[in-house]
JSON list of C-alpha atoms in Angstrom, two decimals:
[
{"chain": "A", "resi": 1, "resn": "MET", "atom": "CA", "xyz": [0.00, 0.00, 0.00]},
{"chain": "A", "resi": 2, "resn": "THR", "atom": "CA", "xyz": [1.39, 3.41, -0.95]},
{"chain": "A", "resi": 3, "resn": "ASP", "atom": "CA", "xyz": [1.52, 6.38, 1.39]},
{"chain": "A", "resi": 4, "resn": "GLN", "atom": "CA", "xyz": [-0.95, 8.88, -0.06]},
{"chain": "A", "resi": 5, "resn": "ARG", "atom": "CA", "xyz": [-1.33, 12.30, 1.48]},
{"chain": "A", "resi": 6, "resn": "VAL", "atom": "CA", "xyz": [-4.94, 13.43, 1.79]},
{"chain": "A", "resi": 7, "resn": "GLU", "atom": "CA", "xyz": [-5.23, 17.10, 0.89]},
{"chain": "A", "resi": 8, "resn": "GLU", "atom": "CA", "xyz": [-8.94, 17.48, 1.55]},
{"chain": "A", "resi": 9, "resn": "GLU", "atom": "CA", "xyz": [-11.88, 15.63, 3.05]},
{"chain": "A", "resi": 10, "resn": "VAL", "atom": "CA", "xyz": [-15.38, 15.89, 1.63]},
{"chain": "A", "resi": 11, "resn": "THR", "atom": "CA", "xyz": [-18.48, 16.07, 3.81]},
{"chain": "A", "resi": 12, "resn": "PHE", "atom": "CA", "xyz": [-22.04, 15.51, 2.65]},
{"chain": "A", "resi": 13, "resn": "GLY", "atom": "CA", "xyz": [-24.29, 17.41, 5.04]},
{"chain": "A", "resi": 14, "resn": "THR", "atom": "CA", "xyz": [-28.07, 17.15, 4.93]},
{"chain": "A", "resi": 15, "resn": "TYR", "atom": "CA", "xyz": [-30.10, 20.04, 6.35]},
{"chain": "A", "resi": 16, "resn": "TYR", "atom": "CA", "xyz": [-33.82, 19.50, 7.04]},
{"chain": "A", "resi": 17, "resn": "VAL", "atom": "CA", "xyz": [-35.09, 23.08, 6.88]},
{"chain": "A", "resi": 18, "resn": "ARG", "atom": "CA", "xyz": [-38.25, 24.08, 8.75]},
{"chain": "A", "resi": 19, "resn": "ALA", "atom": "CA", "xyz": [-41.19, 25.28, 6.65]},
{"chain": "A", "resi": 20, "resn": "GLY", "atom": "CA", "xyz": [-41.14, 29.00, 5.90]},
{"chain": "A", "resi": 21, "resn": "VAL", "atom": "CA", "xyz": [-37.46, 29.68, 6.66]},
{"chain": "A", "resi": 22, "resn": "ALA", "atom": "CA", "xyz": [-35.74, 28.57, 3.44]},
{"chain": "A", "resi": 23, "resn": "ASP", "atom": "CA", "xyz": [-34.89, 32.15, 2.44]},
{"chain": "A", "resi": 24, "resn": "GLU", "atom": "CA", "xyz": [-33.27, 32.81, 5.81]},
{"chain": "A", "resi": 25, "resn": "PHE", "atom": "CA", "xyz": [-31.37, 29.50, 5.61]},
{"chain": "A", "resi": 26, "resn": "GLU", "atom": "CA", "xyz": [-30.06, 30.42, 2.16]},
{"chain": "A", "resi": 27, "resn": "ARG", "atom": "CA", "xyz": [-28.94, 33.81, 3.52]},
{"chain": "A", "resi": 28, "resn": "VAL", "atom": "CA", "xyz": [-27.19, 32.45, 6.62]},
{"chain": "A", "resi": 29, "resn": "LEU", "atom": "CA", "xyz": [-25.42, 29.42, 5.12]},
{"chain": "A", "resi": 30, "resn": "PRO", "atom": "CA", "xyz": [-22.97, 31.50, 3.00]},
{"chain": "A", "resi": 31, "resn": "GLU", "atom": "CA", "xyz": [-22.01, 33.41, 6.16]},
{"chain": "A", "resi": 32, "resn": "SER", "atom": "CA", "xyz": [-20.88, 30.08, 7.63]},
{"chain": "A", "resi": 33, "resn": "TRP", "atom": "CA", "xyz": [-18.88, 29.36, 4.48]},
{"chain": "A", "resi": 34, "resn": "ALA", "atom": "CA", "xyz": [-17.20, 32.79, 4.67]},
{"chain": "A", "resi": 35, "resn": "ILE", "atom": "CA", "xyz": [-16.06, 32.15, 8.25]},
{"chain": "A", "resi": 36, "resn": "LEU", "atom": "CA", "xyz": [-14.84, 28.66, 7.35]},
{"chain": "A", "resi": 37, "resn": "HIS", "atom": "CA", "xyz": [-12.81, 30.14, 4.47]},
{"chain": "A", "resi": 38, "resn": "ARG", "atom": "CA", "xyz": [-11.38, 32.92, 6.64]},
{"chain": "A", "resi": 39, "resn": "LEU", "atom": "CA", "xyz": [-10.25, 30.36, 9.22]},
{"chain": "A", "resi": 40, "resn": "GLY", "atom": "CA", "xyz": [-8.72, 28.14, 6.52]},
{"chain": "A", "resi": 41, "resn": "PHE", "atom": "CA", "xyz": [-10.95, 25.18, 7.35]},
{"chain": "A", "resi": 42, "resn": "ILE", "atom": "CA", "xyz": [-12.46, 24.60, 3.90]},
{"chain": "A", "resi": 43, "resn": "ALA", "atom": "CA", "xyz": [-11.11, 24.74, 0.37]},
{"chain": "A", "resi": 44, "resn": "GLU", "atom": "CA", "xyz": [-11.44, 27.81, -1.82]},
{"chain": "A", "resi": 45, "resn": "GLY", "atom": "CA", "xyz": [-14.71, 28.24, -3.65]},
{"chain": "A", "resi": 46, "resn": "ALA", "atom": "CA", "xyz": [-18.21, 27.74, -2.35]},
{"chain": "A", "resi": 47, "resn": "PRO", "atom": "CA", "xyz": [-19.35, 24.27, -1.33]},
{"chain": "A", "resi": 48, "resn": "LEU", "atom": "CA", "xyz": [-21.89, 22.66, -3.65]},
{"chain": "A", "resi": 49, "resn": "LEU", "atom": "CA", "xyz": [-25.49, 22.96, -2.50]},
{"chain": "A", "resi": 50, "resn": "PHE", "atom": "CA", "xyz": [-28.59, 21.09, -3.67]},
{"chain": "A", "resi": 51, "resn": "ARG", "atom": "CA", "xyz": [-32.27, 21.55, -2.68]},
{"chain": "A", "resi": 52, "resn": "SER", "atom": "CA", "xyz": [-34.82, 18.74, -2.65]},
{"chain": "A", "resi": 53, "resn": "VAL", "atom": "CA", "xyz": [-37.59, 18.75, -5.24]},
{"chain": "A", "resi": 54, "resn": "SER", "atom": "CA", "xyz": [-40.08, 17.00, -2.94]},
{"chain": "A", "resi": 55, "resn": "ALA", "atom": "CA", "xyz": [-41.06, 17.50, 0.70]},
{"chain": "A", "resi": 56, "resn": "PRO", "atom": "CA", "xyz": [-39.73, 17.59, 3.29]},
{"chain": "A", "resi": 57, "resn": "LEU", "atom": "CA", "xyz": [-37.44, 20.46, 2.30]},
{"chain": "A", "resi": 58, "resn": "ARG", "atom": "CA", "xyz": [-33.82, 19.31, 2.45]},
{"chain": "A", "resi": 59, "resn": "TYR", "atom": "CA", "xyz": [-30.53, 20.73, 1.34]},
{"chain": "A", "resi": 60, "resn": "ILE", "atom": "CA", "xyz": [-27.43, 18.66, 0.71]},
{"chain": "A", "resi": 61, "resn": "GLU", "atom": "CA", "xyz": [-24.09, 20.46, 1.04]},
{"chain": "A", "resi": 62, "resn": "LEU", "atom": "CA", "xyz": [-20.84, 19.05, -0.33]},
{"chain": "A", "resi": 63, "resn": "ALA", "atom": "CA", "xyz": [-17.89, 20.80, 1.30]},
{"chain": "A", "resi": 64, "resn": "LYS", "atom": "CA", "xyz": [-14.16, 20.18, 0.90]},
{"chain": "A", "resi": 65, "resn": "TRP", "atom": "CA", "xyz": [-12.42, 20.41, 4.29]},
{"chain": "A", "resi": 66, "resn": "VAL", "atom": "CA", "xyz": [-8.77, 20.59, 5.22]},
{"chain": "A", "resi": 67, "resn": "PRO", "atom": "CA", "xyz": [-7.95, 17.25, 6.94]},
{"chain": "A", "resi": 68, "resn": "GLY", "atom": "CA", "xyz": [-8.04, 17.30, 10.72]},
{"chain": "A", "resi": 69, "resn": "VAL", "atom": "CA", "xyz": [-10.00, 20.53, 11.21]},
{"chain": "A", "resi": 70, "resn": "MET", "atom": "CA", "xyz": [-13.51, 19.17, 11.67]},
{"chain": "A", "resi": 71, "resn": "GLY", "atom": "CA", "xyz": [-13.13, 18.82, 15.47]},
{"chain": "A", "resi": 72, "resn": "PRO", "atom": "CA", "xyz": [-11.55, 22.24, 16.00]},
{"chain": "A", "resi": 73, "resn": "ALA", "atom": "CA", "xyz": [-14.18, 23.85, 13.73]},
{"chain": "A", "resi": 74, "resn": "HIS", "atom": "CA", "xyz": [-16.98, 22.62, 15.99]},
{"chain": "A", "resi": 75, "resn": "GLU", "atom": "CA", "xyz": [-15.32, 24.31, 18.97]},
{"chain": "A", "resi": 76, "resn": "HIS", "atom": "CA", "xyz": [-14.25, 27.57, 17.29]},
{"chain": "A", "resi": 77, "resn": "PRO", "atom": "CA", "xyz": [-15.87, 30.65, 18.88]},
{"chain": "A", "resi": 78, "resn": "ASP", "atom": "CA", "xyz": [-16.34, 32.35, 15.49]},
{"chain": "A", "resi": 79, "resn": "LEU", "atom": "CA", "xyz": [-18.40, 29.42, 14.18]},
{"chain": "A", "resi": 80, "resn": "ILE", "atom": "CA", "xyz": [-20.53, 28.49, 17.18]},
{"chain": "A", "resi": 81, "resn": "PRO", "atom": "CA", "xyz": [-22.96, 31.49, 16.87]},
{"chain": "A", "resi": 82, "resn": "ILE", "atom": "CA", "xyz": [-23.55, 31.06, 13.13]},
{"chain": "A", "resi": 83, "resn": "TRP", "atom": "CA", "xyz": [-24.01, 27.31, 13.47]},
{"chain": "A", "resi": 84, "resn": "ALA", "atom": "CA", "xyz": [-26.45, 27.89, 16.34]},
{"chain": "A", "resi": 85, "resn": "GLN", "atom": "CA", "xyz": [-28.37, 30.27, 14.07]},
{"chain": "A", "resi": 86, "resn": "LEU", "atom": "CA", "xyz": [-28.48, 27.59, 11.36]},
{"chain": "A", "resi": 87, "resn": "ALA", "atom": "CA", "xyz": [-29.57, 24.93, 13.87]},
{"chain": "A", "resi": 88, "resn": "ASN", "atom": "CA", "xyz": [-32.58, 27.10, 14.82]},
{"chain": "A", "resi": 89, "resn": "LEU", "atom": "CA", "xyz": [-33.75, 26.92, 11.20]},
{"chain": "A", "resi": 90, "resn": "LEU", "atom": "CA", "xyz": [-33.71, 23.13, 11.10]},
{"chain": "A", "resi": 91, "resn": "GLU", "atom": "CA", "xyz": [-35.95, 20.33, 12.29]},
{"chain": "A", "resi": 92, "resn": "ASN", "atom": "CA", "xyz": [-35.28, 16.73, 13.20]},
{"chain": "A", "resi": 93, "resn": "PRO", "atom": "CA", "xyz": [-36.15, 14.51, 10.27]},
{"chain": "A", "resi": 94, "resn": "THR", "atom": "CA", "xyz": [-38.64, 11.70, 10.44]},
{"chain": "A", "resi": 95, "resn": "PRO", "atom": "CA", "xyz": [-37.21, 9.20, 7.98]},
{"chain": "A", "resi": 96, "resn": "THR", "atom": "CA", "xyz": [-39.66, 7.57, 5.60]},
{"chain": "A", "resi": 97, "resn": "LEU", "atom": "CA", "xyz": [-39.27, 3.82, 5.50]},
{"chain": "A", "resi": 98, "resn": "THR", "atom": "CA", "xyz": [-39.70, 2.61, 1.94]},
{"chain": "A", "resi": 99, "resn": "GLY", "atom": "CA", "xyz": [-38.90, -1.07, 2.36]},
{"chain": "A", "resi": 100, "resn": "ARG", "atom": "CA", "xyz": [-36.22, -0.67, -0.30]},
{"chain": "A", "resi": 101, "resn": "ALA", "atom": "CA", "xyz": [-32.47, -0.80, 0.15]},
{"chain": "A", "resi": 102, "resn": "LEU", "atom": "CA", "xyz": [-31.92, 1.76, -2.62]},
{"chain": "A", "resi": 103, "resn": "TYR", "atom": "CA", "xyz": [-33.80, 5.04, -2.80]},
{"chain": "A", "resi": 104, "resn": "PHE", "atom": "CA", "xyz": [-33.39, 7.84, -5.33]},
{"chain": "A", "resi": 105, "resn": "ASP", "atom": "CA", "xyz": [-34.40, 11.35, -4.40]},
{"chain": "A", "resi": 106, "resn": "GLU", "atom": "CA", "xyz": [-34.40, 14.40, -6.68]},
{"chain": "A", "resi": 107, "resn": "PHE", "atom": "CA", "xyz": [-32.44, 17.56, -5.93]},
{"chain": "A", "resi": 108, "resn": "VAL", "atom": "CA", "xyz": [-31.69, 20.72, -7.92]},
{"chain": "A", "resi": 109, "resn": "PRO", "atom": "CA", "xyz": [-28.49, 22.78, -7.67]},
{"chain": "A", "resi": 110, "resn": "VAL", "atom": "CA", "xyz": [-28.66, 26.01, -5.68]},
{"chain": "A", "resi": 111, "resn": "VAL", "atom": "CA", "xyz": [-26.25, 28.92, -6.21]},
{"chain": "A", "resi": 112, "resn": "LEU", "atom": "CA", "xyz": [-26.05, 31.32, -3.29]},
{"chain": "A", "resi": 113, "resn": "ASN", "atom": "CA", "xyz": [-24.39, 34.71, -3.10]},
{"chain": "A", "resi": 114, "resn": "ALA", "atom": "CA", "xyz": [-21.22, 34.04, -1.16]},
{"chain": "A", "resi": 115, "resn": "VAL", "atom": "CA", "xyz": [-20.31, 36.41, 1.63]},
{"chain": "A", "resi": 116, "resn": "ALA", "atom": "CA", "xyz": [-16.74, 37.66, 1.37]}
]
């Protein structure tokens, strides 16, 4: 086995957004990205974001992280307030059991105005 250096880690985050707050979620999320960039925790460029076509409203975020920073990010005082704000816009999902091992769900890309 060869020694390969990992330059980035990818996370797939799913946000279950409460009804009526999608606009606020889409405004706040780029603020989180801006802080993560400033702190050097995620790669340059905005993470990819996708919104569900069907209910419940969900967003999937694909972000490229610098290896080893996930733990420190969750304790950083600059991130805790913005992540708390995002958490207030979310709800706990109630998974739908389909009886199938493979489930396809439709999402559309979302482009947000990044905060510098």
